[in-house]
Amino acid sequence: NIFMIEKKKTELYQELGLQARDLRFQHVMSIATRNNRIIMRMEFLKAVITPEFLLILDYRNLSLEHWLLNELASQLAGEGQLVTYSLPFEFRAIEAILQYWISKLQGRLNTLQPQILETLEALVDPKLLSVDRSKLHILLQNSKSLSELETDVKVFKETILEILDEEEVIEELCVSKWTDPQVFEESTSGIDHAEEMELLLENYYRQAEDLLNEARELRVLIDDSESIIFINLDSHRNVMMRLNLQLTMGTFSVSLFGLIGVAFGMNLESSLEEDPRIFWLVTGIMFLGSGLIWRRLLSFLGQHLDPPLPPHVPAVLKKSQPAAGRMETKTSLKGETFGLSRSTLTNQ
């Protein structure tokens, strides 16, 4: 049965047998016990678990109505992930909250993963000469969200690990074992509730570990893609620098032989300007000399900037046929040797 109540905090902690500091929930993550009451803090999700009921505090501001009405009821009825037989109520309540939180973390990862992959695919394209800044801004936001998700998963995993390291805390989480004598007798007769609680927590610890590994793989993919982006940008930058160097060499070549035109352009009289063929001769020498010098400079640039070719590795000779020939030769020689030995012995 799910119902809503409104009470003051003073009345609530007096009724539950708790202290005022126990209901002073902060934005942290912890699981603790107090006076046979389990107090769970999952950041904004705050709950108190008793052997009879599960109390979710301040749920209306957290948009939890769908989970409370549609999912929580079936889980508390015994349809949890690890509940294979009838276990006390607190097992199902703890499992329901842990399942909700791990599902929420998984949903955040499922939302981020396609966005990050789509952005990286657009940024790593080698055909792009420049990087789209809007894509980089989206990647920065997604990377920040991924870092926040990794932090939340780590805190969730460490919270469960702290409980798994303390056997006394695991025993205290089995509150029905200490409040109901019949439950205690059943636990001593074959059902170890502490072991079941440990298995329950280990299951969600493994799920958190798998979720953290997926987030780390996505982080490594982002780092590798950033390296590829930098390599592509460096490659395009090198192409532009080489083109600039080639144009500079061409300008130098033309300027060097342009001195001839400058010399003839001076207001000095000589006998050469009277010849009608001297203009085409000087122009041809200028263009031909500039072209030869530019070509020489380009070959010099190619020799010093282009990577050397790998050394030629000769093909490995096939050894099957020669090996067979050698084997046949050894066999024949061996036979001849044996024949010679026999003949020698016979003669002796």
mmCIF file of C-alpha atoms in Angstrom:
data_model
loop_
_atom_site.group_PDB
_atom_site.id
_atom_site.type_symbol
_atom_site.label_atom_id
_atom_site.label_comp_id
_atom_site.label_asym_id
_atom_site.label_seq_id
_atom_site.Cartn_x
_atom_site.Cartn_y
_atom_site.Cartn_z
ATOM 1 C CA ASN A 1 0.000 0.000 0.000
ATOM 2 C CA ILE A 2 1.323 3.407 -1.022
ATOM 3 C CA PHE A 3 0.008 6.512 0.688
ATOM 4 C CA MET A 4 1.134 10.034 1.494
ATOM 5 C CA ILE A 5 1.439 11.619 4.932
ATOM 6 C CA GLU A 6 2.479 15.064 6.098
ATOM 7 C CA LYS A 7 4.184 15.473 9.466
ATOM 8 C CA LYS A 8 6.558 17.828 11.133
ATOM 9 C CA LYS A 9 10.104 16.648 11.523
ATOM 10 C CA THR A 10 9.875 16.753 15.305
ATOM 11 C CA GLU A 11 6.865 14.445 15.286
ATOM 12 C CA LEU A 12 8.439 12.185 12.699
ATOM 13 C CA TYR A 13 11.744 11.500 14.435
ATOM 14 C CA GLN A 14 9.971 11.031 17.768
ATOM 15 C CA GLU A 15 7.652 8.493 16.195
ATOM 16 C CA LEU A 16 10.523 6.665 14.489
ATOM 17 C CA GLY A 17 12.738 6.760 17.570
ATOM 18 C CA LEU A 18 15.445 8.730 15.819
ATOM 19 C CA GLN A 19 17.416 11.831 16.629
ATOM 20 C CA ALA A 20 16.937 15.174 14.941
ATOM 21 C CA ARG A 21 20.333 14.890 13.223
ATOM 22 C CA ASP A 22 19.222 11.611 11.603
ATOM 23 C CA LEU A 23 16.573 13.421 9.555
ATOM 24 C CA ARG A 24 18.808 16.372 8.785
ATOM 25 C CA PHE A 25 19.642 14.960 5.400
ATOM 26 C CA GLN A 26 22.401 16.526 3.383
ATOM 27 C CA HIS A 27 23.211 16.194 -0.302
ATOM 28 C CA VAL A 28 25.462 13.187 0.326
ATOM 29 C CA MET A 29 25.322 9.431 -0.191
ATOM 30 C CA SER A 30 25.340 7.050 2.749
ATOM 31 C CA ILE A 31 23.626 4.002 4.237
ATOM 32 C CA ALA A 32 23.483 3.770 8.032
ATOM 33 C CA THR A 33 21.430 2.180 10.790
ATOM 34 C CA ARG A 34 20.012 3.741 13.953
ATOM 35 C CA ASN A 35 17.682 2.110 16.464
ATOM 36 C CA ASN A 36 16.705 -0.706 14.056
ATOM 37 C CA ARG A 37 16.013 1.868 11.352
ATOM 38 C CA ILE A 38 17.922 2.038 8.050
ATOM 39 C CA ILE A 39 18.644 5.582 6.897
ATOM 40 C CA MET A 40 19.546 5.844 3.205
ATOM 41 C CA ARG A 41 20.807 9.036 1.626
ATOM 42 C CA MET A 42 21.142 8.872 -2.163
ATOM 43 C CA GLU A 43 21.821 12.571 -2.734
ATOM 44 C CA PHE A 44 18.323 13.927 -3.390
ATOM 45 C CA LEU A 45 16.608 10.578 -2.594
ATOM 46 C CA LYS A 46 16.151 10.319 1.187
ATOM 47 C CA ALA A 47 14.522 7.293 2.776
ATOM 48 C CA VAL A 48 13.978 5.594 6.127
ATOM 49 C CA ILE A 49 13.434 1.820 6.147
ATOM 50 C CA THR A 50 11.833 -0.135 8.961
ATOM 51 C CA PRO A 51 10.757 -3.806 9.075
ATOM 52 C CA GLU A 52 7.205 -2.666 8.264
ATOM 53 C CA PHE A 53 7.412 0.250 5.809
ATOM 54 C CA LEU A 54 9.575 2.378 3.531
ATOM 55 C CA LEU A 55 9.396 6.125 4.069
ATOM 56 C CA ILE A 56 10.446 8.387 1.156
ATOM 57 C CA LEU A 57 10.918 11.974 2.342
ATOM 58 C CA ASP A 58 10.141 15.095 0.288
ATOM 59 C CA TYR A 59 9.373 13.226 -2.897
ATOM 60 C CA ARG A 60 7.046 15.763 -4.527
ATOM 61 C CA ASN A 61 9.859 18.102 -5.530
ATOM 62 C CA LEU A 62 11.876 15.302 -7.124
ATOM 63 C CA SER A 63 9.451 13.981 -9.786
ATOM 64 C CA LEU A 64 9.358 10.529 -8.222
ATOM 65 C CA GLU A 65 5.646 9.892 -8.703
ATOM 66 C CA HIS A 66 6.151 7.545 -11.674
ATOM 67 C CA TRP A 67 8.687 5.417 -9.820
ATOM 68 C CA LEU A 68 6.639 5.351 -6.605
ATOM 69 C CA LEU A 69 3.382 4.371 -8.257
ATOM 70 C CA ASN A 70 4.488 2.100 -11.130
ATOM 71 C CA GLU A 71 7.775 0.442 -10.156
ATOM 72 C CA LEU A 72 8.208 0.581 -6.405
ATOM 73 C CA ALA A 73 5.013 -1.283 -5.567
ATOM 74 C CA SER A 74 5.938 -4.361 -7.629
ATOM 75 C CA GLN A 75 9.476 -4.424 -6.225
ATOM 76 C CA LEU A 76 8.251 -4.242 -2.641
ATOM 77 C CA ALA A 77 5.822 -7.057 -3.418
ATOM 78 C CA GLY A 78 8.765 -9.431 -3.975
ATOM 79 C CA GLU A 79 9.587 -9.007 -7.680
ATOM 80 C CA GLY A 80 13.100 -7.700 -7.104
ATOM 81 C CA GLN A 81 16.225 -8.785 -8.900
ATOM 82 C CA LEU A 82 17.765 -11.024 -6.250
ATOM 83 C CA VAL A 83 14.726 -11.953 -4.163
ATOM 84 C CA THR A 84 14.226 -15.600 -5.097
ATOM 85 C CA TYR A 85 12.339 -16.523 -1.967
ATOM 86 C CA SER A 86 10.540 -14.763 0.849
ATOM 87 C CA LEU A 87 12.975 -12.374 2.543
ATOM 88 C CA PRO A 88 12.173 -9.665 5.076
ATOM 89 C CA PHE A 89 10.793 -6.347 3.912
ATOM 90 C CA GLU A 90 14.002 -4.332 4.338
ATOM 91 C CA PHE A 91 15.763 -6.442 1.685
ATOM 92 C CA ARG A 92 13.214 -5.512 -0.945
ATOM 93 C CA ALA A 93 13.195 -1.861 0.152
ATOM 94 C CA ILE A 94 17.009 -1.543 -0.040
ATOM 95 C CA GLU A 95 17.044 -3.313 -3.374
ATOM 96 C CA ALA A 96 14.328 -1.060 -4.771
ATOM 97 C CA ILE A 97 16.265 2.100 -3.891
ATOM 98 C CA LEU A 98 19.583 0.729 -5.173
ATOM 99 C CA GLN A 99 17.918 -0.438 -8.381
ATOM 100 C CA TYR A 100 16.364 2.974 -8.904
ATOM 101 C CA TRP A 101 19.667 4.750 -8.391
ATOM 102 C CA ILE A 102 21.737 2.456 -10.627
ATOM 103 C CA SER A 103 19.052 2.727 -13.319
ATOM 104 C CA LYS A 104 19.207 6.499 -13.088
ATOM 105 C CA LEU A 105 22.995 6.451 -13.516
ATOM 106 C CA GLN A 106 22.703 4.018 -16.432
ATOM 107 C CA GLY A 107 20.111 6.266 -18.062
ATOM 108 C CA ARG A 108 22.460 9.247 -17.825
ATOM 109 C CA LEU A 109 25.202 7.231 -19.523
ATOM 110 C CA ASN A 110 22.840 6.001 -22.246
ATOM 111 C CA THR A 111 21.913 9.627 -22.958
ATOM 112 C CA LEU A 112 25.505 10.862 -23.108
ATOM 113 C CA GLN A 113 27.037 8.014 -25.095
ATOM 114 C CA PRO A 114 25.299 8.558 -28.498
ATOM 115 C CA GLN A 115 25.780 12.319 -28.255
ATOM 116 C CA ILE A 116 29.507 11.964 -27.589
ATOM 117 C CA LEU A 117 29.975 9.368 -30.332
ATOM 118 C CA GLU A 118 28.121 11.514 -32.870
ATOM 119 C CA THR A 119 30.172 14.589 -31.973
ATOM 120 C CA LEU A 120 33.466 12.701 -32.130
ATOM 121 C CA GLU A 121 32.568 11.204 -35.503
ATOM 122 C CA ALA A 122 31.983 14.692 -36.872
ATOM 123 C CA LEU A 123 35.207 16.079 -35.402
ATOM 124 C CA VAL A 124 37.547 13.271 -36.416
ATOM 125 C CA ASP A 125 36.668 13.508 -40.124
ATOM 126 C CA PRO A 126 40.042 13.955 -41.918
ATOM 127 C CA LYS A 127 38.398 15.886 -44.761
ATOM 128 C CA LEU A 128 37.716 18.854 -42.505
ATOM 129 C CA LEU A 129 40.367 21.562 -42.726
ATOM 130 C CA SER A 130 39.092 23.284 -39.598
ATOM 131 C CA VAL A 131 37.246 22.218 -36.471
ATOM 132 C CA ASP A 132 33.651 23.273 -35.912
ATOM 133 C CA ARG A 133 33.636 25.304 -32.715
ATOM 134 C CA SER A 134 29.998 24.483 -32.037
ATOM 135 C CA LYS A 135 30.887 20.775 -32.024
ATOM 136 C CA LEU A 136 33.763 21.464 -29.655
ATOM 137 C CA HIS A 137 31.403 23.331 -27.336
ATOM 138 C CA ILE A 138 28.993 20.375 -27.349
ATOM 139 C CA LEU A 139 31.868 17.973 -26.680
ATOM 140 C CA LEU A 140 33.042 20.137 -23.780
ATOM 141 C CA GLN A 141 29.584 20.089 -22.196
ATOM 142 C CA ASN A 142 29.240 16.330 -22.687
ATOM 143 C CA SER A 143 32.712 15.762 -21.262
ATOM 144 C CA LYS A 144 31.764 17.779 -18.197
ATOM 145 C CA SER A 145 28.560 15.759 -17.770
ATOM 146 C CA LEU A 146 30.569 12.552 -18.154
ATOM 147 C CA SER A 147 32.963 13.679 -15.402
ATOM 148 C CA GLU A 148 30.019 14.358 -13.095
ATOM 149 C CA LEU A 149 28.616 10.912 -13.887
ATOM 150 C CA GLU A 150 31.949 9.258 -13.119
ATOM 151 C CA THR A 151 32.070 11.070 -9.779
ATOM 152 C CA ASP A 152 28.540 9.960 -8.863
ATOM 153 C CA VAL A 153 29.261 6.345 -9.787
ATOM 154 C CA LYS A 154 32.491 6.371 -7.771
ATOM 155 C CA VAL A 155 30.688 7.751 -4.713
ATOM 156 C CA PHE A 156 27.946 5.136 -5.073
ATOM 157 C CA LYS A 157 30.504 2.344 -5.391
ATOM 158 C CA GLU A 158 32.564 3.566 -2.447
ATOM 159 C CA THR A 159 29.427 3.819 -0.278
ATOM 160 C CA ILE A 160 28.578 0.172 -0.912
ATOM 161 C CA LEU A 161 32.218 -0.871 -0.491
ATOM 162 C CA GLU A 162 32.385 0.728 2.954
ATOM 163 C CA ILE A 163 29.447 -1.409 4.040
ATOM 164 C CA LEU A 164 30.902 -4.582 2.528
ATOM 165 C CA ASP A 165 34.109 -4.046 4.496
ATOM 166 C CA GLU A 166 32.203 -3.939 7.804
ATOM 167 C CA GLU A 167 30.509 -7.196 8.788
ATOM 168 C CA GLU A 168 28.852 -5.553 11.795
ATOM 169 C CA VAL A 169 27.140 -2.990 9.558
ATOM 170 C CA ILE A 170 25.842 -5.767 7.308
ATOM 171 C CA GLU A 171 24.413 -7.504 10.371
ATOM 172 C CA GLU A 172 22.761 -4.275 11.505
ATOM 173 C CA LEU A 173 21.084 -3.838 8.098
ATOM 174 C CA CYS A 174 19.131 -7.032 8.732
ATOM 175 C CA VAL A 175 16.783 -5.237 11.108
ATOM 176 C CA SER A 176 14.081 -7.926 11.053
ATOM 177 C CA LYS A 177 16.594 -10.368 12.432
ATOM 178 C CA TRP A 178 16.782 -8.374 15.667
ATOM 179 C CA THR A 179 13.186 -7.211 15.981
ATOM 180 C CA ASP A 180 11.297 -10.413 15.136
ATOM 181 C CA PRO A 181 12.291 -13.562 17.087
ATOM 182 C CA GLN A 182 10.774 -15.810 14.431
ATOM 183 C CA VAL A 183 12.980 -14.271 11.753
ATOM 184 C CA PHE A 184 15.998 -14.783 13.984
ATOM 185 C CA GLU A 185 15.122 -18.469 14.403
ATOM 186 C CA GLU A 186 14.735 -18.882 10.636
ATOM 187 C CA SER A 187 18.101 -17.236 10.055
ATOM 188 C CA THR A 188 19.812 -19.606 12.486
ATOM 189 C CA SER A 189 18.112 -22.642 10.943
ATOM 190 C CA GLY A 190 19.534 -22.244 7.448
ATOM 191 C CA ILE A 191 18.884 -18.798 5.951
ATOM 192 C CA ASP A 192 21.773 -16.464 6.662
ATOM 193 C CA HIS A 193 20.314 -12.983 6.231
ATOM 194 C CA ALA A 194 23.701 -11.322 6.582
ATOM 195 C CA GLU A 195 25.043 -13.382 3.706
ATOM 196 C CA GLU A 196 21.997 -12.532 1.589
ATOM 197 C CA MET A 197 22.461 -8.839 2.369
ATOM 198 C CA GLU A 198 26.109 -9.092 1.379
ATOM 199 C CA LEU A 199 25.187 -10.761 -1.920
ATOM 200 C CA LEU A 200 22.618 -8.049 -2.560
ATOM 201 C CA LEU A 201 25.155 -5.274 -2.026
ATOM 202 C CA GLU A 202 27.840 -7.055 -4.049
ATOM 203 C CA ASN A 203 25.467 -7.349 -6.980
ATOM 204 C CA TYR A 204 24.959 -3.579 -7.160
ATOM 205 C CA TYR A 205 28.645 -3.005 -6.484
ATOM 206 C CA ARG A 206 29.451 -5.036 -9.616
ATOM 207 C CA GLN A 207 26.842 -3.124 -11.587
ATOM 208 C CA ALA A 208 28.413 0.158 -10.482
ATOM 209 C CA GLU A 209 31.851 -1.173 -11.432
ATOM 210 C CA ASP A 210 30.615 -2.128 -14.920
ATOM 211 C CA LEU A 211 28.989 1.265 -15.316
ATOM 212 C CA LEU A 212 32.207 3.001 -14.278
ATOM 213 C CA ASN A 213 34.200 0.933 -16.783
ATOM 214 C CA GLU A 214 31.849 1.990 -19.581
ATOM 215 C CA ALA A 215 32.265 5.632 -18.589
ATOM 216 C CA ARG A 216 36.052 5.222 -18.504
ATOM 217 C CA GLU A 217 36.057 3.660 -21.964
ATOM 218 C CA LEU A 218 34.073 6.620 -23.220
ATOM 219 C CA ARG A 219 36.573 8.964 -21.552
ATOM 220 C CA VAL A 220 39.493 7.149 -23.230
ATOM 221 C CA LEU A 221 37.688 7.446 -26.563
ATOM 222 C CA ILE A 222 37.350 11.206 -26.061
ATOM 223 C CA ASP A 223 41.060 11.518 -25.240
ATOM 224 C CA ASP A 224 42.063 9.454 -28.281
ATOM 225 C CA SER A 225 39.778 11.489 -30.523
ATOM 226 C CA GLU A 226 41.305 14.703 -29.221
ATOM 227 C CA SER A 227 44.735 13.367 -30.169
ATOM 228 C CA ILE A 228 43.477 12.543 -33.664
ATOM 229 C CA ILE A 229 41.984 16.036 -33.996
ATOM 230 C CA PHE A 230 45.309 17.605 -33.019
ATOM 231 C CA ILE A 231 47.156 15.378 -35.504
ATOM 232 C CA ASN A 232 44.785 16.385 -38.320
ATOM 233 C CA LEU A 233 45.171 20.057 -37.462
ATOM 234 C CA ASP A 234 48.957 19.710 -37.396
ATOM 235 C CA SER A 235 48.866 17.954 -40.759
ATOM 236 C CA HIS A 236 46.814 20.729 -42.351
ATOM 237 C CA ARG A 237 49.040 23.320 -40.722
ATOM 238 C CA ASN A 238 52.115 21.635 -42.193
ATOM 239 C CA VAL A 239 50.526 21.633 -45.641
ATOM 240 C CA MET A 240 49.837 25.349 -45.403
ATOM 241 C CA MET A 241 53.366 26.037 -44.168
ATOM 242 C CA ARG A 242 54.843 24.021 -47.032
ATOM 243 C CA LEU A 243 52.684 25.842 -49.568
ATOM 244 C CA ASN A 244 53.785 29.147 -48.084
ATOM 245 C CA LEU A 245 57.423 28.059 -48.335
ATOM 246 C CA GLN A 246 56.995 27.048 -51.986
ATOM 247 C CA LEU A 247 55.428 30.390 -52.843
ATOM 248 C CA THR A 248 58.253 32.169 -51.038
ATOM 249 C CA MET A 249 60.786 30.223 -53.084
ATOM 250 C CA GLY A 250 58.948 31.116 -56.292
ATOM 251 C CA THR A 251 58.904 34.792 -55.337
ATOM 252 C CA PHE A 252 62.627 34.655 -54.579
ATOM 253 C CA SER A 253 63.370 33.052 -57.953
ATOM 254 C CA VAL A 254 61.386 35.619 -59.902
ATOM 255 C CA SER A 255 62.875 38.484 -57.889
ATOM 256 C CA LEU A 256 66.418 37.222 -58.482
ATOM 257 C CA PHE A 257 66.137 37.233 -62.264
ATOM 258 C CA GLY A 258 63.941 40.303 -62.167
ATOM 259 C CA LEU A 259 67.116 42.236 -61.519
ATOM 260 C CA ILE A 260 67.878 41.922 -65.231
ATOM 261 C CA GLY A 261 64.648 43.674 -66.078
ATOM 262 C CA VAL A 262 65.413 46.314 -63.500
ATOM 263 C CA ALA A 263 68.827 46.874 -65.078
ATOM 264 C CA PHE A 264 67.309 47.330 -68.521
ATOM 265 C CA GLY A 265 64.568 49.530 -67.111
ATOM 266 C CA MET A 266 67.063 52.149 -65.976
ATOM 267 C CA ASN A 267 67.339 55.334 -68.044
ATOM 268 C CA LEU A 268 70.798 54.398 -69.339
ATOM 269 C CA GLU A 269 71.682 54.216 -73.004
ATOM 270 C CA SER A 270 73.417 51.192 -74.464
ATOM 271 C CA SER A 271 73.602 49.540 -77.828
ATOM 272 C CA LEU A 272 71.357 46.644 -76.751
ATOM 273 C CA GLU A 273 68.095 48.553 -76.700
ATOM 274 C CA GLU A 274 68.379 49.191 -80.420
ATOM 275 C CA ASP A 275 68.186 45.480 -81.233
ATOM 276 C CA PRO A 276 64.485 44.417 -81.601
ATOM 277 C CA ARG A 277 65.285 40.839 -80.475
ATOM 278 C CA ILE A 278 66.857 41.741 -77.175
ATOM 279 C CA PHE A 279 63.492 42.133 -75.371
ATOM 280 C CA TRP A 280 62.417 38.556 -76.058
ATOM 281 C CA LEU A 281 65.874 37.245 -75.264
ATOM 282 C CA VAL A 282 66.042 38.967 -71.877
ATOM 283 C CA THR A 283 62.441 37.965 -71.053
ATOM 284 C CA GLY A 284 63.143 34.327 -71.936
ATOM 285 C CA ILE A 285 66.303 34.275 -69.846
ATOM 286 C CA MET A 286 64.386 35.720 -66.888
ATOM 287 C CA PHE A 287 61.566 33.150 -67.039
ATOM 288 C CA LEU A 288 63.868 30.223 -67.775
ATOM 289 C CA GLY A 289 66.292 31.119 -64.990
ATOM 290 C CA SER A 290 63.492 31.688 -62.502
ATOM 291 C CA GLY A 291 61.939 28.343 -63.388
ATOM 292 C CA LEU A 292 65.226 26.464 -63.062
ATOM 293 C CA ILE A 293 66.040 28.011 -59.695
ATOM 294 C CA TRP A 294 62.510 27.360 -58.366
ATOM 295 C CA ARG A 295 62.708 23.758 -59.544
ATOM 296 C CA ARG A 296 66.063 23.337 -57.827
ATOM 297 C CA LEU A 297 64.736 24.811 -54.603
ATOM 298 C CA LEU A 298 61.694 22.522 -54.698
ATOM 299 C CA SER A 299 63.877 19.438 -55.126
ATOM 300 C CA PHE A 300 66.042 20.601 -52.224
ATOM 301 C CA LEU A 301 62.895 21.074 -50.134
ATOM 302 C CA GLY A 302 61.633 17.620 -51.036
ATOM 303 C CA GLN A 303 64.916 15.958 -50.092
ATOM 304 C CA HIS A 304 64.966 17.522 -46.640
ATOM 305 C CA LEU A 305 61.256 17.524 -45.749
ATOM 306 C CA ASP A 306 59.869 14.338 -47.267
ATOM 307 C CA PRO A 307 60.297 11.240 -45.080
ATOM 308 C CA PRO A 308 62.833 8.750 -46.412
ATOM 309 C CA LEU A 309 61.560 5.617 -48.043
ATOM 310 C CA PRO A 310 61.767 2.447 -45.979
ATOM 311 C CA PRO A 311 64.631 0.131 -46.894
ATOM 312 C CA HIS A 312 63.833 -2.589 -49.379
ATOM 313 C CA VAL A 313 63.309 -5.921 -47.653
ATOM 314 C CA PRO A 314 63.886 -8.895 -49.962
ATOM 315 C CA ALA A 315 61.194 -11.504 -50.100
ATOM 316 C CA VAL A 316 61.746 -14.526 -47.896
ATOM 317 C CA LEU A 317 62.756 -17.488 -49.988
ATOM 318 C CA LYS A 318 60.600 -20.546 -49.810
ATOM 319 C CA LYS A 319 62.413 -23.258 -47.938
ATOM 320 C CA SER A 320 60.069 -26.129 -48.468
ATOM 321 C CA GLN A 321 61.554 -27.479 -51.731
ATOM 322 C CA PRO A 322 65.255 -26.961 -50.837
ATOM 323 C CA ALA A 323 64.608 -28.538 -47.466
ATOM 324 C CA ALA A 324 63.071 -31.548 -49.149
ATOM 325 C CA GLY A 325 66.072 -31.780 -51.481
ATOM 326 C CA ARG A 326 68.453 -31.681 -48.581
ATOM 327 C CA MET A 327 66.486 -34.358 -46.804
ATOM 328 C CA GLU A 328 66.659 -36.603 -49.871
ATOM 329 C CA THR A 329 70.401 -36.020 -50.184
ATOM 330 C CA LYS A 330 71.026 -36.852 -46.576
ATOM 331 C CA THR A 331 68.958 -39.985 -46.909
ATOM 332 C CA SER A 332 70.823 -41.158 -49.975
ATOM 333 C CA LEU A 333 74.173 -40.407 -48.418
ATOM 334 C CA LYS A 334 73.139 -42.220 -45.297
ATOM 335 C CA GLY A 335 72.136 -45.227 -47.373
ATOM 336 C CA GLU A 336 75.403 -45.188 -49.270
ATOM 337 C CA THR A 337 77.348 -44.961 -46.041
ATOM 338 C CA PHE A 338 75.511 -47.894 -44.577
ATOM 339 C CA GLY A 339 76.139 -49.877 -47.775
ATOM 340 C CA LEU A 340 79.821 -49.033 -47.631
ATOM 341 C CA SER A 341 80.011 -50.127 -44.025
ATOM 342 C CA ARG A 342 78.383 -53.432 -44.800
ATOM 343 C CA SER A 343 80.634 -54.057 -47.729
ATOM 344 C CA THR A 344 83.671 -53.211 -45.643
ATOM 345 C CA LEU A 345 82.602 -55.616 -42.939
ATOM 346 C CA THR A 346 81.987 -58.337 -45.492
ATOM 347 C CA ASN A 347 85.383 -57.880 -47.047
ATOM 348 C CA GLN A 348 87.033 -58.009 -43.656
#
